[in-house]
Coordinates of N, CA, C and O in Angstrom, one line a residue:
M1 N 13.2 -9.9 13.5 CA 13.4 -9.0 11.9 C 14.3 -7.8 12.0 O 13.8 -7.1 13.1
T2 N 14.9 -7.4 11.4 CA 15.7 -6.0 11.6 C 14.3 -5.2 10.7 O 13.9 -5.5 9.7
M3 N 14.7 -4.2 11.3 CA 13.5 -3.1 11.1 C 13.7 -2.3 9.7 O 15.3 -2.3 9.1
I4 N 13.4 -2.3 8.9 CA 13.3 -1.8 7.5 C 14.0 0.0 7.4 O 14.6 0.3 6.2
G5 N 13.3 0.4 8.2 CA 14.1 2.3 8.0 C 15.8 1.8 8.4 O 16.1 2.9 7.5
S6 N 16.2 1.4 9.1 CA 17.5 1.0 8.9 C 18.4 0.7 7.5 O 18.9 1.2 7.5
R7 N 17.6 -0.3 6.9 CA 18.2 -0.8 5.7 C 17.8 0.8 5.0 O 19.0 0.8 3.6
L8 N 16.8 1.1 4.7 CA 16.3 2.0 3.4 C 17.6 3.7 4.0 O 18.3 3.9 3.2
R9 N 17.8 3.7 5.4 CA 19.0 4.8 5.8 C 20.1 4.5 5.9 O 20.6 5.5 4.8
E10 N 20.2 3.0 5.6 CA 21.8 2.5 4.6 C 22.0 2.6 3.8 O 23.1 3.6 2.9
L11 N 21.1 2.5 2.4 CA 21.2 2.9 1.0 C 21.1 4.2 1.2 O 22.4 5.0 0.1
R12 N 20.7 5.3 1.5 CA 20.6 6.4 1.5 C 21.6 7.1 1.3 O 22.7 7.7 0.9
V13 N 22.4 6.8 3.1 CA 23.6 7.3 3.1 C 24.9 6.8 1.8 O 26.1 7.6 1.7
A14 N 24.6 5.6 1.6 CA 25.8 4.8 1.1 C 25.5 5.6 -0.8 O 26.6 5.7 -1.0
R15 N 24.6 6.2 -0.7 CA 24.3 7.4 -2.2 C 24.8 8.4 -2.1 O 24.3 9.2 -2.7
G16 N 25.3 9.0 -0.5 CA 25.2 10.3 -0.5 C 24.4 11.1 -0.9 O 24.2 12.4 -0.9
L17 N 22.8 10.3 -0.3 CA 21.9 11.4 -0.3 C 21.5 12.1 1.1 O 21.4 11.3 1.9
S18 N 20.9 13.2 1.3 CA 20.5 13.9 2.0 C 19.0 13.4 2.2 O 18.5 13.3 1.0
L19 N 18.2 13.4 2.9 CA 16.7 13.3 3.4 C 16.0 14.1 2.2 O 15.2 13.8 1.5
R20 N 16.4 15.7 2.3 CA 15.7 16.5 1.1 C 15.9 16.2 -0.2 O 15.1 16.0 -0.6
A21 N 17.0 15.7 -0.7 CA 17.2 15.2 -2.0 C 17.0 14.1 -2.3 O 16.2 14.2 -3.0
L22 N 16.8 13.0 -1.5 CA 15.8 11.8 -1.7 C 14.1 12.4 -1.9 O 13.4 11.6 -2.6
A23 N 13.7 13.4 -0.9 CA 12.5 13.8 -0.7 C 12.4 14.5 -2.4 O 10.9 13.8 -2.8
R24 N 12.6 15.0 -2.6 CA 12.7 15.6 -4.2 C 12.9 14.5 -5.3 O 12.0 14.4 -6.3
A25 N 13.4 13.5 -4.9 CA 13.9 12.5 -6.4 C 12.6 11.7 -5.9 O 12.1 11.2 -7.3
T26 N 12.1 11.4 -5.2 CA 10.7 10.5 -4.7 C 9.4 11.3 -4.8 O 8.5 10.5 -5.1
G27 N 9.5 12.4 -4.7 CA 7.7 13.0 -4.5 C 7.6 13.0 -3.2 O 6.4 13.4 -3.0
M28 N 8.0 12.6 -2.1 CA 7.8 12.3 -0.6 C 8.2 13.0 0.1 O 9.3 14.1 -0.1
S29 N 7.9 13.6 1.5 CA 8.0 14.6 2.3 C 9.7 14.1 2.9 O 9.3 12.7 3.5
A30 N 10.2 14.8 3.1 CA 11.4 14.8 3.8 C 11.1 14.2 5.5 O 11.9 13.1 5.7
T31 N 9.7 14.7 5.7 CA 9.7 13.9 7.1 C 9.6 13.0 7.2 O 9.4 12.0 8.0
L32 N 8.4 12.1 6.1 CA 8.1 11.2 6.3 C 9.2 10.0 6.0 O 9.4 8.8 6.6
L33 N 10.1 10.3 5.0 CA 11.1 9.5 4.7 C 12.3 9.3 6.2 O 12.5 8.4 6.1
S34 N 12.0 10.6 7.2 CA 13.1 10.2 8.4 C 12.1 9.6 9.1 O 12.5 8.7 10.1
Q35 N 10.8 9.8 9.3 CA 10.3 8.5 10.4 C 10.0 7.5 9.9 O 10.2 6.6 10.5
V36 N 10.4 6.8 8.3 CA 10.6 5.7 8.1 C 11.6 5.0 8.2 O 12.2 4.1 8.7
E37 N 13.0 5.9 8.2 CA 14.0 5.6 8.4 C 14.3 5.7 9.8 O 15.1 4.4 10.5
R38 N 14.1 5.8 10.9 CA 13.6 5.7 12.3 C 12.7 5.0 12.6 O 12.7 4.8 14.1
N39 N 11.9 4.1 12.1 CA 11.4 3.3 12.3 C 10.2 3.8 13.2 O 9.4 2.8 13.8
V40 N 9.8 4.9 13.1 CA 8.7 5.6 13.9 C 7.1 5.1 12.5 O 6.1 5.0 13.7
T41 N 7.5 5.1 11.3 CA 6.3 4.9 11.0 C 6.4 3.7 9.7 O 7.7 3.5 9.2
E42 N 5.7 2.8 9.6 CA 5.9 1.5 8.7 C 5.5 2.3 7.1 O 4.8 2.8 6.7
P43 N 6.3 2.4 6.1 CA 6.4 2.5 5.3 C 5.3 1.5 4.6 O 5.0 0.3 4.7
S44 N 4.1 1.9 3.7 CA 3.2 1.6 2.8 C 4.5 0.5 1.2 O 5.6 0.7 1.2
L45 N 3.4 0.0 0.7 CA 4.2 -0.7 -0.4 C 4.5 0.4 -1.5 O 5.5 0.1 -2.2
S46 N 3.7 1.4 -1.3 CA 3.9 2.5 -2.6 C 5.2 3.0 -1.9 O 5.8 3.4 -3.5
T47 N 5.4 3.4 -0.7 CA 6.4 4.5 -0.4 C 7.5 3.8 -0.6 O 8.5 4.1 -1.5
L48 N 7.8 2.1 -0.4 CA 9.0 1.1 -0.7 C 9.1 1.2 -2.0 O 10.5 0.7 -2.4
R49 N 8.3 1.4 -3.0 CA 8.2 1.1 -4.7 C 9.1 2.4 -5.1 O 9.6 2.4 -5.8
K50 N 8.9 3.5 -4.9 CA 9.4 4.3 -4.8 C 10.4 4.7 -4.2 O 11.5 5.3 -5.2
L51 N 10.9 4.5 -3.5 CA 12.4 4.2 -2.8 C 13.1 3.3 -3.4 O 14.3 3.5 -3.9
T52 N 13.2 2.2 -3.7 CA 13.5 1.4 -4.6 C 13.9 1.6 -5.8 O 15.0 1.3 -6.2
H53 N 12.8 2.3 -6.6 CA 12.8 2.9 -8.0 C 14.3 4.1 -8.1 O 15.2 3.9 -8.7
A54 N 14.0 4.9 -6.5 CA 15.2 5.8 -6.5 C 16.5 5.3 -6.4 O 17.5 5.9 -7.0
Y55 N 16.6 4.0 -5.7 CA 17.8 3.4 -5.6 C 18.3 2.8 -6.6 O 19.3 1.8 -6.4
G56 N 17.3 2.4 -7.3 CA 18.1 1.5 -8.8 C 18.0 0.0 -7.9 O 18.9 -0.6 -8.9
I57 N 17.3 -0.6 -7.2 CA 17.2 -1.7 -6.5 C 15.8 -2.1 -6.4 O 14.7 -1.6 -7.1
H58 N 15.7 -3.5 -6.6 CA 14.7 -4.6 -6.7 C 14.1 -4.8 -4.9 O 14.8 -4.6 -4.5
M59 N 12.9 -4.7 -5.0 CA 11.7 -5.1 -3.7 C 12.8 -5.5 -2.9 O 12.5 -5.7 -1.6
A60 N 12.9 -6.9 -3.5 CA 13.6 -8.1 -2.7 C 14.9 -8.1 -2.3 O 15.3 -8.0 -1.0
D61 N 15.7 -6.9 -2.9 CA 17.2 -6.5 -2.1 C 16.7 -6.1 -0.6 O 17.9 -5.6 0.0
L62 N 15.9 -5.0 -0.4 CA 15.6 -4.4 0.9 C 15.7 -5.6 1.7 O 16.2 -5.6 2.7
F63 N 15.2 -6.5 1.5 CA 14.9 -7.6 2.7 C 15.8 -8.8 2.3 O 16.2 -10.1 3.2
A64 N 17.0 -8.6 1.9 CA 17.7 -9.1 1.4 C 18.9 -10.0 3.0 O 19.3 -9.1 3.2
G65 N 19.1 -11.3 3.2 CA 19.7 -11.0 4.7 C 18.9 -11.4 5.6 O 19.1 -11.7 6.7
E66 N 17.8 -10.8 5.7 CA 16.5 -11.3 6.8 C 16.3 -12.3 7.1 O 15.7 -13.3 6.4
R67 N 16.1 -12.6 8.2 CA 15.3 -13.9 8.9 C 14.2 -14.2 8.2 O 13.4 -12.7 8.7
A68 N 13.4 -14.7 8.1 CA 12.0 -14.9 7.4 C 11.1 -14.8 8.8 O 11.6 -16.0 9.4
Y69 N 10.0 -14.4 8.9 CA 8.9 -14.5 10.1 C 8.4 -16.2 9.7 O 8.0 -16.2 8.6
T70 N 7.8 -16.4 10.8 CA 7.2 -17.9 10.7 C 5.4 -17.6 10.6 O 5.0 -18.1 9.7
S71 N 5.2 -16.3 11.4 CA 3.6 -16.2 11.2 C 3.5 -15.0 11.9 O 4.0 -14.5 12.9
V72 N 2.8 -14.1 11.6 CA 2.1 -12.8 12.0 C 1.0 -13.1 12.4 O -0.2 -12.9 11.4
L73 N 0.5 -12.7 13.5 CA -1.0 -12.8 13.9 C -1.4 -11.1 13.7 O -0.9 -10.6 14.5
S74 N -2.7 -11.0 13.3 CA -3.0 -9.7 13.3 C -4.3 -9.1 13.3 O -5.4 -10.4 13.2
R75 N -4.7 -8.6 15.1 CA -5.6 -9.0 15.6 C -6.7 -7.2 15.5 O -5.8 -6.2 15.4
P76 N -8.0 -7.3 15.0 CA -8.6 -6.4 15.2 C -8.4 -5.4 16.5 O -8.0 -6.0 17.2
G77 N -8.3 -4.0 16.2 CA -8.1 -2.9 17.2 C -6.7 -3.2 17.2 O -6.4 -2.1 18.3
E78 N -5.8 -3.8 17.2 CA -4.2 -3.5 17.0 C -3.5 -3.2 16.2 O -2.5 -3.2 16.3
R79 N -4.2 -3.2 14.6 CA -3.6 -3.4 13.5 C -3.5 -1.7 12.9 O -4.6 -1.0 13.4
P80 N -2.3 -1.4 12.7 CA -2.2 0.2 12.0 C -3.0 0.8 11.2 O -3.5 -0.6 10.4
F81 N -3.7 1.6 11.0 CA -3.9 2.2 9.4 C -3.3 2.9 9.2 O -2.5 3.5 9.2
V82 N -3.4 3.1 7.5 CA -2.7 3.9 6.5 C -4.1 4.5 6.3 O -5.3 4.3 5.8
I83 N -3.7 6.1 5.9 CA -5.0 7.3 5.5 C -4.5 7.4 4.1 O -3.2 8.4 4.2
S84 N -5.4 7.4 2.9 CA -5.1 8.1 2.0 C -5.1 9.6 2.0 O -6.0 10.3 2.8
S85 N -4.0 10.3 1.4 CA -3.7 11.5 1.2 C -4.8 12.5 0.4 O -5.7 13.4 0.5
Q86 N -5.3 11.2 -0.6 CA -6.2 12.0 -1.8 C -7.6 12.1 -1.5 O -8.1 12.7 -1.6
S87 N -8.1 10.6 -0.6 CA -9.1 10.6 -0.4 C -9.6 10.5 0.8 O -11.1 10.6 1.3
G88 N -9.0 10.4 1.8 CA -9.0 10.2 3.4 C -9.6 9.1 4.0 O -10.1 9.0 5.1
I89 N -9.6 8.0 2.6 CA -10.0 6.6 2.9 C -9.3 6.3 3.9 O -8.1 6.1 3.7
R90 N -9.8 5.4 5.1 CA -8.4 4.3 5.6 C -8.6 3.1 5.6 O -10.0 2.4 5.5
Y91 N -7.1 2.4 5.3 CA -7.0 1.2 4.9 C -6.5 0.6 6.3 O -5.4 1.2 6.5
E92 N -6.7 -0.7 6.9 CA -6.8 -1.0 7.7 C -5.6 -2.3 7.5 O -5.6 -3.1 6.4
R93 N -4.0 -2.3 7.5 CA -3.3 -3.0 7.7 C -2.9 -4.5 8.0 O -3.5 -4.4 8.9
L94 N -3.6 -5.4 6.9 CA -3.2 -7.0 7.7 C -2.4 -7.8 7.9 O -2.4 -8.8 8.3
T95 N -1.5 -6.9 6.5 CA 0.3 -7.6 6.8 C 1.2 -6.6 7.2 O 1.1 -5.6 7.2
P96 N 1.6 -7.4 7.8 CA 3.0 -6.3 8.1 C 3.5 -5.5 7.1 O 3.8 -5.7 5.9
A97 N 3.9 -4.3 7.4 CA 4.1 -3.4 6.2 C 5.1 -3.4 5.3 O 5.6 -3.6 4.4
N98 N 6.2 -4.5 5.8 CA 7.4 -5.0 5.0 C 7.4 -6.0 4.5 O 8.1 -6.9 4.0
A99 N 6.1 -6.6 4.6 CA 5.8 -8.3 3.8 C 5.8 -7.6 2.4 O 5.6 -6.8 1.7
V100 N 5.8 -8.8 1.4 CA 6.0 -9.0 0.2 C 4.4 -8.7 -0.1 O 4.7 -8.2 -1.7
L101 N 3.7 -9.4 -0.1 CA 2.4 -8.9 0.1 C 1.6 -8.0 1.0 O 2.0 -8.3 2.1
E102 N 1.2 -6.8 0.6 CA 0.5 -6.2 1.3 C -1.2 -6.2 1.2 O -1.8 -6.5 -0.2
V103 N -1.8 -6.9 2.3 CA -3.1 -6.8 2.5 C -3.9 -5.9 3.6 O -3.5 -5.5 4.5
L104 N -4.8 -5.1 2.9 CA -6.0 -4.1 3.4 C -7.2 -4.3 3.5 O -7.7 -4.6 2.8
R105 N -7.6 -4.4 4.6 CA -9.0 -4.0 4.8 C -9.6 -2.7 4.5 O -9.1 -1.7 5.1
V106 N -10.7 -2.4 4.1 CA -11.3 -1.1 3.4 C -12.8 -1.4 4.1 O -13.5 -2.4 3.6
V107 N -13.5 -0.5 4.3 CA -14.7 0.1 4.5 C -14.9 1.9 3.7 O -15.0 2.4 3.9
L108 N -16.0 1.2 2.6 CA -16.2 2.0 2.1 C -17.9 2.8 2.4 O -19.1 2.1 2.3
Q109 N -18.0 4.1 3.0 CA -19.5 4.3 2.9 C -20.4 4.7 1.9 O -19.5 4.8 0.9
P110 N -21.3 5.1 1.6 CA -22.3 5.2 0.6 C -21.5 6.7 0.2 O -21.4 7.2 0.4
G111 N -21.2 6.7 -1.6 CA -20.6 7.5 -2.4 C -19.1 8.0 -1.7 O -18.6 8.7 -2.5
E112 N -18.6 7.1 -1.1 CA -17.4 7.3 -0.9 C -16.2 6.3 -2.0 O -16.8 5.5 -2.6
A113 N -14.9 7.2 -2.5 CA -14.6 6.3 -3.4 C -12.8 6.7 -2.7 O -12.5 7.1 -2.2
T114 N -12.2 5.3 -3.3 CA -10.7 5.1 -2.6 C -9.8 6.4 -3.2 O -8.6 6.7 -2.9
S115 N -10.3 7.1 -5.1 CA -9.5 8.0 -5.4 C -10.7 9.1 -6.3 O -11.3 8.5 -6.6
V116 N -10.3 9.9 -6.4 CA -10.6 11.2 -7.3 C -11.1 10.2 -8.8 O -12.0 10.3 -9.1
E117 N -10.0 9.6 -8.8 CA -9.7 9.6 -10.8 C -9.3 8.2 -10.5 O -8.1 7.9 -9.5
P118 N -9.4 7.2 -11.1 CA -8.6 6.1 -11.3 C -6.7 6.3 -11.3 O -6.6 7.4 -12.2
W119 N -6.2 5.7 -11.2 CA -4.5 5.7 -11.0 C -4.4 4.5 -11.4 O -4.7 3.4 -10.7
D120 N -2.9 4.6 -11.8 CA -2.1 3.1 -11.9 C -1.1 2.8 -11.4 O -0.5 3.3 -10.5
R121 N -1.8 1.7 -10.3 CA -0.5 1.2 -8.9 C 0.3 0.4 -9.5 O 1.3 -0.4 -8.4
Q122 N 1.2 0.2 -10.8 CA 2.0 -0.8 -11.0 C 2.7 -2.1 -10.5 O 3.5 -2.3 -10.0
S123 N 0.9 -2.4 -9.6 CA 1.2 -4.1 -9.5 C 0.1 -4.7 -9.3 O -1.2 -4.1 -9.6
V124 N 0.1 -6.2 -9.5 CA -1.2 -7.0 -9.6 C -1.8 -6.8 -8.1 O -1.6 -6.3 -7.0
Q125 N -3.3 -6.2 -8.2 CA -4.1 -6.0 -7.1 C -5.6 -7.0 -7.3 O -6.0 -7.2 -8.4
C126 N -5.8 -7.3 -6.2 CA -7.3 -8.2 -6.1 C -8.0 -7.6 -5.0 O -7.4 -7.7 -3.9
A127 N -8.9 -7.4 -5.4 CA -10.4 -7.1 -4.8 C -11.3 -8.0 -4.1 O -11.7 -8.4 -5.2
Y128 N -11.4 -8.7 -3.1 CA -12.5 -9.7 -2.3 C -13.2 -8.9 -1.8 O -13.0 -8.2 -0.5
V129 N -14.8 -8.9 -1.9 CA -15.8 -8.2 -1.5 C -16.6 -9.0 -0.4 O -17.0 -10.2 -0.3
V130 N -16.1 -8.2 0.7 CA -16.8 -9.2 2.2 C -18.2 -8.9 2.4 O -19.1 -9.9 2.6
S131 N -18.9 -7.8 2.1 CA -19.7 -7.3 2.6 C -20.6 -6.4 1.4 O -19.5 -5.5 1.2
G132 N -21.7 -6.2 1.0 CA -22.4 -5.2 0.0 C -21.6 -5.4 -1.7 O -21.5 -6.5 -1.7
T133 N -21.8 -3.9 -2.0 CA -21.5 -4.5 -3.6 C -20.9 -3.1 -3.8 O -20.8 -1.8 -3.7
L134 N -19.6 -3.2 -4.4 CA -18.2 -2.9 -4.4 C -18.3 -2.4 -6.4 O -18.6 -3.0 -6.8
S135 N -17.9 -0.8 -6.7 CA -17.9 -0.7 -7.9 C -16.5 -0.3 -8.1 O -15.5 0.0 -7.3
A136 N -15.8 -1.4 -9.4 CA -14.5 -1.0 -9.6 C -14.3 -0.3 -11.2 O -15.0 -0.9 -11.9
E137 N -14.1 0.7 -11.4 CA -14.0 1.5 -12.2 C -12.3 1.4 -12.7 O -11.9 1.6 -12.5
T138 N -12.4 1.1 -14.6 CA -11.4 1.4 -15.1 C -11.9 2.2 -16.1 O -12.6 2.6 -16.4
P139 N -10.5 2.8 -16.7 CA -11.2 4.0 -18.5 C -12.0 3.0 -19.1 O -11.8 2.0 -19.4
G140 N -13.5 3.5 -18.9 CA -14.4 3.3 -20.1 C -15.1 1.9 -19.4 O -16.5 1.5 -19.9
S141 N -15.3 1.8 -17.9 CA -15.9 0.3 -17.7 C -15.8 0.5 -16.0 O -15.5 1.2 -15.4
L142 N -16.8 0.5 -16.0 CA -17.5 0.3 -14.0 C -18.3 -1.0 -14.1 O -19.3 -1.5 -14.4
R143 N -17.6 -2.0 -13.2 CA -18.2 -3.1 -12.6 C -18.8 -3.5 -11.2 O -17.9 -3.0 -10.3
A144 N -19.5 -3.7 -11.3 CA -20.4 -4.4 -9.8 C -19.5 -5.0 -9.5 O -19.8 -6.8 -10.3
V145 N -19.1 -5.7 -8.1 CA -18.6 -6.5 -7.7 C -19.0 -7.0 -6.5 O -19.2 -6.1 -5.2
E146 N -20.1 -8.3 -6.6 CA -21.1 -8.5 -5.3 C -20.2 -9.2 -3.9 O -19.0 -9.5 -4.0
A147 N -20.5 -9.2 -2.8 CA -19.8 -10.2 -1.6 C -19.5 -11.2 -2.6 O -20.5 -12.2 -3.0
G148 N -18.7 -12.0 -1.6 CA -18.4 -13.3 -2.0 C -17.6 -13.5 -3.6 O -16.5 -14.4 -3.7
E149 N -17.3 -11.7 -4.3 CA -16.9 -12.3 -5.4 C -15.7 -11.2 -5.4 O -15.2 -10.6 -4.3
A150 N -14.4 -11.5 -6.3 CA -13.2 -10.6 -6.3 C -13.0 -10.3 -7.4 O -13.7 -10.9 -8.9
I151 N -12.2 -9.3 -7.8 CA -11.8 -8.6 -9.1 C -10.3 -8.2 -8.9 O -9.7 -8.0 -8.1
T152 N -9.6 -8.8 -10.1 CA -8.1 -8.8 -10.0 C -7.7 -7.8 -11.2 O -8.2 -8.0 -12.2
F153 N -6.6 -6.8 -11.0 CA -6.0 -5.8 -11.9 C -4.9 -6.3 -12.2 O -3.8 -6.1 -11.2
P154 N -4.4 -6.1 -13.7 CA -3.0 -6.2 -13.4 C -2.5 -5.4 -13.5 O -2.6 -3.9 -13.4
A155 N -1.1 -5.3 -13.1 CA 0.2 -4.0 -13.0 C 0.0 -3.2 -14.4 O -0.5 -3.5 -15.1
G156 N -0.3 -1.7 -14.0 CA -0.4 -0.6 -15.1 C -2.0 -0.5 -15.2 O -1.9 0.5 -16.2
L157 N -2.8 -1.3 -15.0 CA -4.4 -1.1 -15.6 C -4.8 0.1 -14.5 O -4.7 -0.5 -13.3
T158 N -4.9 1.5 -14.8 CA -5.7 2.2 -13.7 C -6.7 2.0 -13.7 O -7.7 1.3 -14.5
H159 N -7.2 2.1 -12.3 CA -8.6 1.7 -11.9 C -9.0 2.7 -10.0 O -7.9 3.3 -9.9
R160 N -10.1 2.4 -10.0 CA -9.9 3.0 -8.7 C -11.8 2.0 -8.0 O -12.2 1.5 -8.9
Y161 N -12.2 1.9 -6.5 CA -13.1 1.6 -6.3 C -13.9 2.6 -5.6 O -13.5 3.9 -4.8
L162 N -15.6 2.2 -5.5 CA -16.2 3.3 -5.5 C -17.5 2.4 -5.0 O -17.7 1.3 -4.6
N163 N -18.2 3.1 -4.1 CA -19.6 2.8 -3.2 C -20.8 3.9 -3.6 O -20.9 4.7 -3.4
N164 N -21.2 2.8 -5.0 CA -22.5 3.6 -5.4 C -23.8 3.1 -4.9 O -24.9 3.2 -5.2
T165 N -23.8 2.6 -3.6 CA -25.0 1.9 -3.1 C -25.5 2.9 -2.1 O -24.9 4.1 -1.6
V166 N -26.2 2.3 -1.2 CA -27.1 3.3 0.2 C -26.7 2.6 1.2 O -26.1 2.7 2.6
G167 N -25.5 1.6 1.6 CA -25.1 0.9 2.8 C -23.3 0.7 2.5 O -22.8 1.0 1.2
P168 N -23.0 0.5 3.5 CA -21.1 0.5 3.7 C -21.0 -1.2 2.5 O -21.3 -1.6 2.4
V169 N -19.5 -1.0 2.0 CA -19.1 -1.8 1.6 C -18.0 -2.2 2.1 O -17.1 -1.3 2.3
E170 N -17.8 -3.6 2.8 CA -16.2 -4.1 3.2 C -15.8 -5.0 1.9 O -16.3 -5.7 1.6
F171 N -14.4 -4.5 1.9 CA -13.8 -5.6 1.5 C -12.1 -5.4 1.8 O -11.7 -4.4 2.4
T172 N -11.5 -6.4 1.2 CA -10.1 -6.3 1.4 C -9.2 -6.2 -0.1 O -9.7 -6.8 -1.2
I173 N -8.1 -6.2 -0.2 CA -7.1 -5.5 -1.2 C -5.8 -6.2 -1.0 O -5.2 -5.7 0.0
S174 N -5.5 -7.0 -1.8 CA -4.6 -8.1 -1.5 C -3.5 -6.9 -2.7 O -4.1 -7.2 -3.9
I175 N -2.3 -6.4 -2.7 CA -1.3 -5.9 -3.5 C -0.1 -6.7 -3.4 O 0.6 -6.9 -2.4
G176 N 0.2 -7.3 -4.3 CA 1.6 -7.8 -4.8 C 3.0 -6.8 -5.2 O 2.6 -6.0 -5.4
P177 N 3.7 -7.9 -5.2 CA 5.0 -6.7 -5.5 C 5.2 -5.8 -7.2 O 4.3 -6.6 -7.8
P178 N 5.6 -5.2 -6.7 CA 5.5 -4.4 -8.0 C 6.0 -4.9 -9.8 O 6.7 -6.2 -9.6
A179 N 5.4 -4.9 -10.6 CA 6.0 -5.1 -11.9 C 7.4 -4.9 -12.4 O 8.1 -3.9 -11.9
T180 N 8.3 -6.0 -12.6 CA 9.7 -5.3 -13.2 C 9.7 -5.3 -14.5 O 9.0 -5.7 -15.3

């Protein structure tokens, strides 16, 4: 499979944008954009959304002409992590970074939250609780999600996840492509 960074660089150069100009347009750092383009860092789904928006293309356009992979085995201890700049929470990436579906594993310790305030992710999101009790917050609502249960949020609904218990909570988050 072609590296996504090369495709992103191709799009930027074709539009006559410098890394700094693209950074201003997306709200991301030029350093991050450079790392993504050089395939040093795998872009998150959120990063890809911002870039496709800046380029005026759909997410699927990034992968046009790529040969689909048949399968990807993801092993504990070998998976990359994404760390939230807002909360410091570590998200373990279970799927390839450039997949249409992003699946992350998260463990929240007591008192931790995925963000300071609920925010809009612009894509469908489903959280499945593996162990413990997860709190899912939307404006005006806080719902307890027990082990074995799942909660799904439509694109555009602001939300966040919290651990209001005395033990850790483990859950996975599946994130679909952005709403168009």
